[in-house]
PDB file of C-alpha atoms in Angstrom:
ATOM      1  CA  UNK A   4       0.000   0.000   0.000  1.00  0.00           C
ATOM      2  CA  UNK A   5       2.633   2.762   0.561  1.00  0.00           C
ATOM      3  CA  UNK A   6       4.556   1.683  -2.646  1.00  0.00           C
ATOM      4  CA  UNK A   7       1.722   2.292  -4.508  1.00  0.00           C
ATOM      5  CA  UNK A   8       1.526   5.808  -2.192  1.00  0.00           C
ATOM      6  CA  UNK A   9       4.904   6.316  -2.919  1.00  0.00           C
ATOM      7  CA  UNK A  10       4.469   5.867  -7.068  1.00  0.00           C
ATOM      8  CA  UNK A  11       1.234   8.015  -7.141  1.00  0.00           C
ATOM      9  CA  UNK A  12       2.923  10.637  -5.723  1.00  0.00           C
ATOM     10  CA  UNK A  13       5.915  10.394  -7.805  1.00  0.00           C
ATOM     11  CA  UNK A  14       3.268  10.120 -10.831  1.00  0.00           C
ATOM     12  CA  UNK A  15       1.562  13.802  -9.540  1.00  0.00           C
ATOM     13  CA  UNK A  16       5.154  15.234  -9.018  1.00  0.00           C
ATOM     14  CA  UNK A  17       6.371  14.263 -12.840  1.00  0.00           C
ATOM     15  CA  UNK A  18       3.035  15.400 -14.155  1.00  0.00           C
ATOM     16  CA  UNK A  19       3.259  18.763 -12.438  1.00  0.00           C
ATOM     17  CA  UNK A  20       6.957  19.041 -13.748  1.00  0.00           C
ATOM     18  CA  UNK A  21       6.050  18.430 -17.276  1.00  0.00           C
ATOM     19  CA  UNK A  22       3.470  21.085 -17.039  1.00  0.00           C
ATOM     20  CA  UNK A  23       5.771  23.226 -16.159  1.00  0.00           C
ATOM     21  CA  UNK A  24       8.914  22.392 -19.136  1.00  0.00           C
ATOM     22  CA  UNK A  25       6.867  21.588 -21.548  1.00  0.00           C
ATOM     23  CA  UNK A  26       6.328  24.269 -24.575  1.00  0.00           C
ATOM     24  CA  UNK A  27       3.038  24.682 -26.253  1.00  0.00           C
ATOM     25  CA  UNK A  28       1.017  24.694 -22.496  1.00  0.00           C
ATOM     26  CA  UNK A  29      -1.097  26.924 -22.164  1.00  0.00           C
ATOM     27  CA  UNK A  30      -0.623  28.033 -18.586  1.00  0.00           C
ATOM     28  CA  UNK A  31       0.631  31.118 -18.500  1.00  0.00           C
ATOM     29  CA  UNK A  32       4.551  31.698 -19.008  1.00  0.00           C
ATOM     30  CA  UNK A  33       5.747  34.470 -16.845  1.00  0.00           C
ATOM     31  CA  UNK A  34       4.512  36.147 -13.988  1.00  0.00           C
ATOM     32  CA  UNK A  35       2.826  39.784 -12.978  1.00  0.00           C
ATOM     33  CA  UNK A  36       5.531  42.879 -12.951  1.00  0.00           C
ATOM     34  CA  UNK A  37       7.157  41.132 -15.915  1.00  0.00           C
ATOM     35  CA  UNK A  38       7.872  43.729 -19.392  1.00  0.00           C
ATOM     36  CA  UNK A  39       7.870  40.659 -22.244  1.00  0.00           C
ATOM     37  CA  UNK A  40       9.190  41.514 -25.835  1.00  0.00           C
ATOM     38  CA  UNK A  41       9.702  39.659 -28.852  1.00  0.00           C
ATOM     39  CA  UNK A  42      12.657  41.142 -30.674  1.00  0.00           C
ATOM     40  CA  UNK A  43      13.837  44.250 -30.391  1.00  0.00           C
ATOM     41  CA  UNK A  44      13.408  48.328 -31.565  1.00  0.00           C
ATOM     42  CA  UNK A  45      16.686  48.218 -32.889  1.00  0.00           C
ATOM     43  CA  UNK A  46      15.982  45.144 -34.609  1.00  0.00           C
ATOM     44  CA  UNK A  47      12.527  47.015 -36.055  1.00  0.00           C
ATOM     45  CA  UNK A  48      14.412  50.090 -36.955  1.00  0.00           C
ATOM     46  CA  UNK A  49      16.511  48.498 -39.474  1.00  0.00           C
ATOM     47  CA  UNK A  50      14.098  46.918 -40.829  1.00  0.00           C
ATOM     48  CA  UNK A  51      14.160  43.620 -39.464  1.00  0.00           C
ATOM     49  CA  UNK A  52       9.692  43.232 -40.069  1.00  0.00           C
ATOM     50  CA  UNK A  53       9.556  39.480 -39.950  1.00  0.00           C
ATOM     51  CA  UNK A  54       9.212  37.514 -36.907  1.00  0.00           C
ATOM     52  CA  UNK A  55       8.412  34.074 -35.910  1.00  0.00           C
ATOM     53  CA  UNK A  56       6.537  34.599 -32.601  1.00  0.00           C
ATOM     54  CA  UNK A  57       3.037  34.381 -32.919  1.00  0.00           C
ATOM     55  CA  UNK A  58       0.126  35.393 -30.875  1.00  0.00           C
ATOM     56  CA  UNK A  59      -1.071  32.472 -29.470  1.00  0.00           C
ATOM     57  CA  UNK A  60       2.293  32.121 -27.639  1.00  0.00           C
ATOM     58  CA  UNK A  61       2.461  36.131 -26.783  1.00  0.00           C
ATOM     59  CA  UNK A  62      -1.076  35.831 -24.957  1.00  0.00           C
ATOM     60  CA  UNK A  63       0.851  33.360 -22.339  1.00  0.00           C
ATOM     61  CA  UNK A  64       3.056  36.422 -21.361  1.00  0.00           C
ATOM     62  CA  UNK A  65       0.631  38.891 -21.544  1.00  0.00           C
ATOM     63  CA  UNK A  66      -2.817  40.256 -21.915  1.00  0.00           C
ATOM     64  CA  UNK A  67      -2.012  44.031 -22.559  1.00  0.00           C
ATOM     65  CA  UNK A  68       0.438  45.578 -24.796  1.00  0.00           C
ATOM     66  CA  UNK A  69       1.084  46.828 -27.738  1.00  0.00           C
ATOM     67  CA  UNK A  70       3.613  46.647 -31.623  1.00  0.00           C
ATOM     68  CA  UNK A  71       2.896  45.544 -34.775  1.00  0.00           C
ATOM     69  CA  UNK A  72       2.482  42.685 -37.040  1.00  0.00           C
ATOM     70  CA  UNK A  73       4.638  41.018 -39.101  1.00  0.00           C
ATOM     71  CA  UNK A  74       5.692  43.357 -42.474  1.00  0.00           C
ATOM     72  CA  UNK A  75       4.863  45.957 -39.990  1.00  0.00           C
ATOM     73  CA  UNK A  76       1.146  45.911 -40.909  1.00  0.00           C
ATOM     74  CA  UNK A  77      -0.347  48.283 -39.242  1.00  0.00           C
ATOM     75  CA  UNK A  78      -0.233  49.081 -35.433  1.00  0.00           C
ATOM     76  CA  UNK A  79      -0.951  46.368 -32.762  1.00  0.00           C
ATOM     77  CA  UNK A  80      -2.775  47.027 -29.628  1.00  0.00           C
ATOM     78  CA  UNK A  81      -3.614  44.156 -26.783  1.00  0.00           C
ATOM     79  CA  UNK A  82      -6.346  45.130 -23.933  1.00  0.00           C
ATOM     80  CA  UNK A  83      -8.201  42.454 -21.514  1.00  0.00           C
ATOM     81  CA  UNK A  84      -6.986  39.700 -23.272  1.00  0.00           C
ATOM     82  CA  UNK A  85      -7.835  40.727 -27.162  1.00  0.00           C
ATOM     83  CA  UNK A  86      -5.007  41.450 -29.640  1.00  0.00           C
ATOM     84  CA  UNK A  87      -6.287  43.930 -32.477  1.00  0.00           C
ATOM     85  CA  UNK A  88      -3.972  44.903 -36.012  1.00  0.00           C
ATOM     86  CA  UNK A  89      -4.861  48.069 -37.023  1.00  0.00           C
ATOM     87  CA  UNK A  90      -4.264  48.417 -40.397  1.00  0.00           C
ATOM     88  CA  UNK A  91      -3.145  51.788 -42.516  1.00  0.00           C
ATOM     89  CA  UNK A  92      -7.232  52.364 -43.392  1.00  0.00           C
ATOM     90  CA  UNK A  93      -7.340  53.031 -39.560  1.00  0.00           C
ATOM     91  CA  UNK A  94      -9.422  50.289 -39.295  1.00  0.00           C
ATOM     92  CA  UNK A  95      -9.114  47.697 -36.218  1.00  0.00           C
ATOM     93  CA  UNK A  96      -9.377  44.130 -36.906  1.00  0.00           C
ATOM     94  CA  UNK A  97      -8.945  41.029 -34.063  1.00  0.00           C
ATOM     95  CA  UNK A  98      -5.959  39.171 -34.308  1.00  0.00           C
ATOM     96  CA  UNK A  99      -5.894  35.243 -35.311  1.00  0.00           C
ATOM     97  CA  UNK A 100      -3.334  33.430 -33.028  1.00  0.00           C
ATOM     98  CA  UNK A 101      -1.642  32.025 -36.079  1.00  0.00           C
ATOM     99  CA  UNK A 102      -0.330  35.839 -37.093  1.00  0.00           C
ATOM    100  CA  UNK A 103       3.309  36.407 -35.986  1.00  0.00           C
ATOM    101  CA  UNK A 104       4.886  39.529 -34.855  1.00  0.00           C
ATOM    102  CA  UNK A 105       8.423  41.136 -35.794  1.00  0.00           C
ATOM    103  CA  UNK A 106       8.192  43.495 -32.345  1.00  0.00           C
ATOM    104  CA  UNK A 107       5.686  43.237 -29.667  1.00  0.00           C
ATOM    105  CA  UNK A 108       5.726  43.932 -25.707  1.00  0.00           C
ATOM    106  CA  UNK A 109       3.222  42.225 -23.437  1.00  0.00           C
ATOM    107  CA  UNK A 110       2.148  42.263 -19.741  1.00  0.00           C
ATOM    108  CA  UNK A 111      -0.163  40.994 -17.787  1.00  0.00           C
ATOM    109  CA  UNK A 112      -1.630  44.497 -16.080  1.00  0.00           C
ATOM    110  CA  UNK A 113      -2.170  44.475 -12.539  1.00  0.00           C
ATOM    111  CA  UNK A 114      -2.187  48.234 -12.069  1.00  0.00           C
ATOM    112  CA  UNK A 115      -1.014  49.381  -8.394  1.00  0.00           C
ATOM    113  CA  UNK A 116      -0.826  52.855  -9.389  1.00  0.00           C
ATOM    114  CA  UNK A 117      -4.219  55.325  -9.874  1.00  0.00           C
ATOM    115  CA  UNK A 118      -2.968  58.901 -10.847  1.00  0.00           C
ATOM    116  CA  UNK A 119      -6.122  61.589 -11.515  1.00  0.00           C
ATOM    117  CA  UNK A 120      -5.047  64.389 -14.060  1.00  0.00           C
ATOM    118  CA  UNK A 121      -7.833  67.122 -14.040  1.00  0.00           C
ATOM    119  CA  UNK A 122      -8.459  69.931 -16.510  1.00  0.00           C
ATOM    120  CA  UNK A 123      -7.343  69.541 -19.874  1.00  0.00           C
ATOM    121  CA  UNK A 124      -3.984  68.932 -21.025  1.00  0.00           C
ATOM    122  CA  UNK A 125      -2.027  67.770 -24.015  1.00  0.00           C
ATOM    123  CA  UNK A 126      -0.004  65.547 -24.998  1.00  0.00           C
ATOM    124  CA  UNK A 127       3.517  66.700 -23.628  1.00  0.00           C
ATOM    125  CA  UNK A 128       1.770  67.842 -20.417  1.00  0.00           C
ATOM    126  CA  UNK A 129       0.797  64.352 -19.440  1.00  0.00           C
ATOM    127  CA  UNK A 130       4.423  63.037 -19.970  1.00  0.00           C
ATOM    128  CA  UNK A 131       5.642  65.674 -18.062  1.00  0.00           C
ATOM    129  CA  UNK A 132       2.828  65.479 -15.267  1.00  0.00           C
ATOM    130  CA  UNK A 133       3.455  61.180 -15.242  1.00  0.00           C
ATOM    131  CA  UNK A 134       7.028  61.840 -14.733  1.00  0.00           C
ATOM    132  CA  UNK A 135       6.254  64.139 -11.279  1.00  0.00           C
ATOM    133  CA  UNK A 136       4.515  61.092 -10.192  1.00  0.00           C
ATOM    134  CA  UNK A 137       6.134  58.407 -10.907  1.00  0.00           C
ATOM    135  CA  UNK A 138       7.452  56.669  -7.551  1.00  0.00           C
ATOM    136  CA  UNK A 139      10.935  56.423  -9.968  1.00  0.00           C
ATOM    137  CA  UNK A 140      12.119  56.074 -13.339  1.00  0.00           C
ATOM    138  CA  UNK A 141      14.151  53.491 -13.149  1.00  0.00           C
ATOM    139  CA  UNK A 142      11.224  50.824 -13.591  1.00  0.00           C
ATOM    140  CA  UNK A 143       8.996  50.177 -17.031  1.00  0.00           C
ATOM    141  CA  UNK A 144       5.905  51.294 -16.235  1.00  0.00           C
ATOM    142  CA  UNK A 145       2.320  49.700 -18.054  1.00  0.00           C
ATOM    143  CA  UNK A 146      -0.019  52.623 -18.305  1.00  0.00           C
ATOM    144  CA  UNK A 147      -3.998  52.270 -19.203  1.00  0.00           C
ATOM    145  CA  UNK A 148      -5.760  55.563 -19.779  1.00  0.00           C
ATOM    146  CA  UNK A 149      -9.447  55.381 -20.551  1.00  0.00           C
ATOM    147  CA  UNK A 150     -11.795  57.653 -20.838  1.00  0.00           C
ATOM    148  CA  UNK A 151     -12.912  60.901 -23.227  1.00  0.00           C
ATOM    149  CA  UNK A 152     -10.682  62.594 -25.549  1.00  0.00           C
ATOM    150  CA  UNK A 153     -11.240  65.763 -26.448  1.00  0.00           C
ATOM    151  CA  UNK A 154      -8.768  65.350 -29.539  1.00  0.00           C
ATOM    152  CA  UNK A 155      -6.513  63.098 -31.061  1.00  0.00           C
ATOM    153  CA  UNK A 156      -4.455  62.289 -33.413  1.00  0.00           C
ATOM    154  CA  UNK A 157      -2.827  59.270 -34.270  1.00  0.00           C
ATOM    155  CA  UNK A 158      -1.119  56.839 -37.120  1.00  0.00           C
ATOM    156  CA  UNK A 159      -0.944  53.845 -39.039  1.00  0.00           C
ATOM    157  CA  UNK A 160       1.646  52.189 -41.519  1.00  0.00           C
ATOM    158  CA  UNK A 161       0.813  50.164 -44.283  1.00  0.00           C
ATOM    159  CA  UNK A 162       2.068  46.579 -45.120  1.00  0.00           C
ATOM    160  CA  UNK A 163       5.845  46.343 -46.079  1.00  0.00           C
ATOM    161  CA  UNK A 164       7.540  44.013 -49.277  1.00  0.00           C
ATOM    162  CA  UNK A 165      10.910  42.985 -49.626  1.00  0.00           C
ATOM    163  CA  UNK A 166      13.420  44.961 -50.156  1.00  0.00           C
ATOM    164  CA  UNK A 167      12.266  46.368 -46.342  1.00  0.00           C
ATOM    165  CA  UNK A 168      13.097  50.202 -45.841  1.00  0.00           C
ATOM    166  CA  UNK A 169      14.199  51.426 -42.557  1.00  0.00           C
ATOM    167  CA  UNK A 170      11.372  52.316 -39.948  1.00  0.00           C
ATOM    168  CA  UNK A 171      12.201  56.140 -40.250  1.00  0.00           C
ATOM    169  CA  UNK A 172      11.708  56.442 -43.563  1.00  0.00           C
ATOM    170  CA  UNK A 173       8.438  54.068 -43.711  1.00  0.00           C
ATOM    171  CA  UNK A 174       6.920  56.333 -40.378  1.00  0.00           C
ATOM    172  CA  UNK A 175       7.759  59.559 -42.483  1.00  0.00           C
ATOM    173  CA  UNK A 176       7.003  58.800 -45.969  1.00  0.00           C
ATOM    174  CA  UNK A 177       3.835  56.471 -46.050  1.00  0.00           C
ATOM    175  CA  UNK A 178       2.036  56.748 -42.592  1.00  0.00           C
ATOM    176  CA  UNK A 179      -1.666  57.469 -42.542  1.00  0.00           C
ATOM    177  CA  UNK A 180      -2.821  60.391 -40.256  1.00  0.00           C
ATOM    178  CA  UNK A 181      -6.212  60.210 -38.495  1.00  0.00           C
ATOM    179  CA  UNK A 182      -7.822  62.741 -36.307  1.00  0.00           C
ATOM    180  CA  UNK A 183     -11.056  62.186 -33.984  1.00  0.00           C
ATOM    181  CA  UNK A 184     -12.235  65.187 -31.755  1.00  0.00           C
ATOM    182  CA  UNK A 185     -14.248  63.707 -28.482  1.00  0.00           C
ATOM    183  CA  UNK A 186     -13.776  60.455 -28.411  1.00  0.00           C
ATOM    184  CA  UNK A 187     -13.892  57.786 -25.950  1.00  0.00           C
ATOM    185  CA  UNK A 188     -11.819  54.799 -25.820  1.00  0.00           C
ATOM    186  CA  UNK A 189      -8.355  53.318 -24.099  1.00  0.00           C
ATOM    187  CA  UNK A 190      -4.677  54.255 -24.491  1.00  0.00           C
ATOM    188  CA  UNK A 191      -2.632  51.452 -23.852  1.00  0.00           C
ATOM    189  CA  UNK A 192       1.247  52.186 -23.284  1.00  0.00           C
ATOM    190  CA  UNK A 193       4.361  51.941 -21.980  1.00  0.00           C
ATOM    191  CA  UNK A 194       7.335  54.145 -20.253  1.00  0.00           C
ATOM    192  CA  UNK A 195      10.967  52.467 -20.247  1.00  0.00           C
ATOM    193  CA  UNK A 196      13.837  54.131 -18.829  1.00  0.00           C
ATOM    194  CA  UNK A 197      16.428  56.048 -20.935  1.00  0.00           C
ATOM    195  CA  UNK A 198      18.875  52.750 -20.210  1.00  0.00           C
ATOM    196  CA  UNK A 199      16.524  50.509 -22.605  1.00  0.00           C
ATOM    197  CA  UNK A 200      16.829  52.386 -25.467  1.00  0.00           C
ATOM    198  CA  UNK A 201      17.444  50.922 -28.379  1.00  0.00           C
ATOM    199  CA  UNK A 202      16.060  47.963 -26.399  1.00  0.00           C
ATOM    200  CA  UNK A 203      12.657  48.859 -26.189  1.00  0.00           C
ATOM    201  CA  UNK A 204      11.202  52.636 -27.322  1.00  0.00           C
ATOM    202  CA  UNK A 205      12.785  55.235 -24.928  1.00  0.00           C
ATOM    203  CA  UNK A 206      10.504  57.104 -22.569  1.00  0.00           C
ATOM    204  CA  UNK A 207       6.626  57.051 -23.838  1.00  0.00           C
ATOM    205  CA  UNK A 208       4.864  54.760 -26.255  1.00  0.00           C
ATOM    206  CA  UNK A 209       1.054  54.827 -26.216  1.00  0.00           C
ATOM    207  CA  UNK A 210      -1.129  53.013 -29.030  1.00  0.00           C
ATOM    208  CA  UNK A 211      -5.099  53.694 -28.867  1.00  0.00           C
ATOM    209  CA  UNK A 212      -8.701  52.233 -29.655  1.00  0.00           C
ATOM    210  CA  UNK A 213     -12.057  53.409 -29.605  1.00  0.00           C
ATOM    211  CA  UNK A 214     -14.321  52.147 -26.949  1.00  0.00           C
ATOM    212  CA  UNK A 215     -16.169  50.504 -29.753  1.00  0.00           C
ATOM    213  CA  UNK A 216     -13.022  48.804 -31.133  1.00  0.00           C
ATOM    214  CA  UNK A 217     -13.491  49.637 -34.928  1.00  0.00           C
ATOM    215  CA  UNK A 218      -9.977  52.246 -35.080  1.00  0.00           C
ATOM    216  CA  UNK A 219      -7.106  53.791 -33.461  1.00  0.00           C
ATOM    217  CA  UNK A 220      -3.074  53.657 -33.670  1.00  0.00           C
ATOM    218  CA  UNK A 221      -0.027  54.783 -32.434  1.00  0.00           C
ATOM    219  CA  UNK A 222      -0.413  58.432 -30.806  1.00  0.00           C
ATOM    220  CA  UNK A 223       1.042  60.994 -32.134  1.00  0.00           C
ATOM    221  CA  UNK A 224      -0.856  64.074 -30.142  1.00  0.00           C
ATOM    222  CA  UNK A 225      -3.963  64.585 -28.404  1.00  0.00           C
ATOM    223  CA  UNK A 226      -6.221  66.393 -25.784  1.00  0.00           C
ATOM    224  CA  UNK A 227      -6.583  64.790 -22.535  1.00  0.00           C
ATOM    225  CA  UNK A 228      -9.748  66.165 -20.178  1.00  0.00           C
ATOM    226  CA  UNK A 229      -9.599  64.782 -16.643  1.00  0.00           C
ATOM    227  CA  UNK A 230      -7.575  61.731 -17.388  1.00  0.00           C
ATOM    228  CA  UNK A 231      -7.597  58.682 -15.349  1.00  0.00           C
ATOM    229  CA  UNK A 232      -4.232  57.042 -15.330  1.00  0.00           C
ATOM    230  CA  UNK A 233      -3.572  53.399 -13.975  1.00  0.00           C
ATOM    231  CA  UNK A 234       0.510  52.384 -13.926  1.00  0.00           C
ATOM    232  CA  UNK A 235       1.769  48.862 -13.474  1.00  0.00           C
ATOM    233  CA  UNK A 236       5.499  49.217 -12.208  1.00  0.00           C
ATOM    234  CA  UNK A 237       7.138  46.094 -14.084  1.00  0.00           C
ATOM    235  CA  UNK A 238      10.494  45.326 -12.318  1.00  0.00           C
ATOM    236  CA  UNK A 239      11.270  42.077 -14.466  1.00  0.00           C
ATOM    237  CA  UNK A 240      12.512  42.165 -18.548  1.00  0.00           C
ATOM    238  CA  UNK A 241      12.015  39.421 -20.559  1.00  0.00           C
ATOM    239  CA  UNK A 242      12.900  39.243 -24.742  1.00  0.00           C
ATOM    240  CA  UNK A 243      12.810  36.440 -26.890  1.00  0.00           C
ATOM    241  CA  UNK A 244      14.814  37.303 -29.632  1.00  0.00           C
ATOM    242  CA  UNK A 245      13.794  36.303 -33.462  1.00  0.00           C
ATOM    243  CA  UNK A 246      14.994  32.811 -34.290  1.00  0.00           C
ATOM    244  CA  UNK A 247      15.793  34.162 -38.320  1.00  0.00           C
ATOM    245  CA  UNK A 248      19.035  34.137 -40.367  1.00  0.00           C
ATOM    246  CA  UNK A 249      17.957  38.403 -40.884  1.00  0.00           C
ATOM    247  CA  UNK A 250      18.535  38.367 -37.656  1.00  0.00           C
ATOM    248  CA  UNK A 251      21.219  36.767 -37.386  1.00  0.00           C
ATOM    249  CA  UNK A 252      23.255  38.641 -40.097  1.00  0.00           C
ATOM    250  CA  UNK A 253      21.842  41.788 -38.708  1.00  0.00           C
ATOM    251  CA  UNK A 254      24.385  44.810 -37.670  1.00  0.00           C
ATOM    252  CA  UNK A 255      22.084  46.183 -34.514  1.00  0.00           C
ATOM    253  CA  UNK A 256      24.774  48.545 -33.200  1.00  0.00           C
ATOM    254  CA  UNK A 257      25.111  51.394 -36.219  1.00  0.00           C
ATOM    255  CA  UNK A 258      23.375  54.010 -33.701  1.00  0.00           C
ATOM    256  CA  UNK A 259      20.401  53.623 -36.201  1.00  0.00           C
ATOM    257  CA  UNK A 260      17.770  53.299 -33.068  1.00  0.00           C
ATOM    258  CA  UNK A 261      18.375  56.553 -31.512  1.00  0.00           C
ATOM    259  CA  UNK A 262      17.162  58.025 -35.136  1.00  0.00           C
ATOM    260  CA  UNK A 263      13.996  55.807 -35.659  1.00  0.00           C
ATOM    261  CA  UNK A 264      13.028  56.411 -31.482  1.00  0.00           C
ATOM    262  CA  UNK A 265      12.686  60.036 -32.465  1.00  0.00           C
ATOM    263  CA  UNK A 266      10.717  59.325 -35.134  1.00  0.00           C
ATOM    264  CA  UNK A 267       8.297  56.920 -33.560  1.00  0.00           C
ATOM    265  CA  UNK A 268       7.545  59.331 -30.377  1.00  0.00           C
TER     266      UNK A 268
END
């Protein structure tokens, strides 16, 4: 009778192990306070727009985030659990699990953080105002801002083809501008200290989406009236870098990054 004690319990221990090591579960893969990437912004910049991570294996390190999709179509945006591809039309689209992504970063949000900004403000005052308050700045942060938008403004790129142009030139040359005055909906973002650059986008990326889910994109400017501000301090960095022979060959240390982070705030 205890043998047999023993051996189940030996049987429970493996099977917990193997859920553990074994790729493909579907537990999730990393825990809260964790910044996960795929790739790199350097990598993007150059124009590195294929990856071979795909959603279905982002949504195990995260259910908020944002990037784009492979050939850089369109913006990406992830909020409670739903991945939407925004394409250059503006218009938002769910993501199938079997799309891949050349740059993405993923949390899970737990937000510890509730910040109220009242009046109206714009776009570089609520940088500036988030940096008064931020407990330090030595920490990513994952910010959610929802609410109503007296203006903004905000981008899209279209689908790239070989031979891939850097990300500067793309973002100046063939982005689509849309403006929306009051509207409501969520900006989903990041902050990463000056030390990630390169890395990850320096300072302030926010993407957005309409409440009703049908458009947004990356941020360019905006109006903010009484914003509500939720911040996730993320003290753990995680990237899984492309598995590609671009990559490999890739020369990610020209001091191309620094140009295409300008660019992209």
């Amino acid at each position: 009778m205890k043998i047999k004690r023993y051996l189940w319990i030996a049987i429970l221990t493996i099977t917990a192990l193997l859920d553990i090591i074994l790729p493909g579960n579907t537990q999730q893969n990393t825990s809260s306070k964790t910044l996960f990437q795929t790739s790199t912004f350097t990598a993007l910049s150059i124009g590195l727009y294929e990856g071979n991570t795909n959603f279905k294996q982002l949504k195990k390190y995260g259910n908020f985030g944002l990037g784009t999709v492979n050939y850089l179509d369109g913006e990406m945006i992830g909020l409670d659990g739903k991945f939407y591809q925004i394409k250059a039309d503006g218009v938002a689209s769910v993501i199938p699990d079997s799309m891949t992504s050349p740059f993405a970063t993923v949390t899970f949000f737990k937000p510890q953080i509730l910040i109220n900004l009242e009046g109206q403000i714009n776009y570089q005052q609520l940088q500036q105002l988030l940096d008064q308050r931020l407990p330090t700045k030595n920490y990513p942060y994952a910010i959610r801002i929802h609410g109503d938008f007296p203006y903004l403004k905000f981008r899209s790129i279209p689908k790239q083809t070989p031979p891939y142009r850097l990300l500067t030139e793309v973002v100046k040359e063939q982005s689509s501008i849309f403006e929306l005055r009051n509207v409501n909906g969520t900006l989903v973002g990041f902050r990463t200290p000056k030390y990630m650059q390169g890395v990850n986008v320096n300072g302030y990326h926010f993407h957005f989406i309409t409440e009703n889910r049908k458009t947004g994109g990356h941020i360019l400017d905006g109006q903010f009236q009484n914003a509500k501000v939720e911040l996730d301090t993320l003290s753990n960095v995680e990237i899984n870098l492309p598995k590609t022979a671009e990559f490999d060959q890739a020369d990610l240390g020209d001091g191309k990054p620094a140009e295409a982070n300008r660019v992209k705030r």
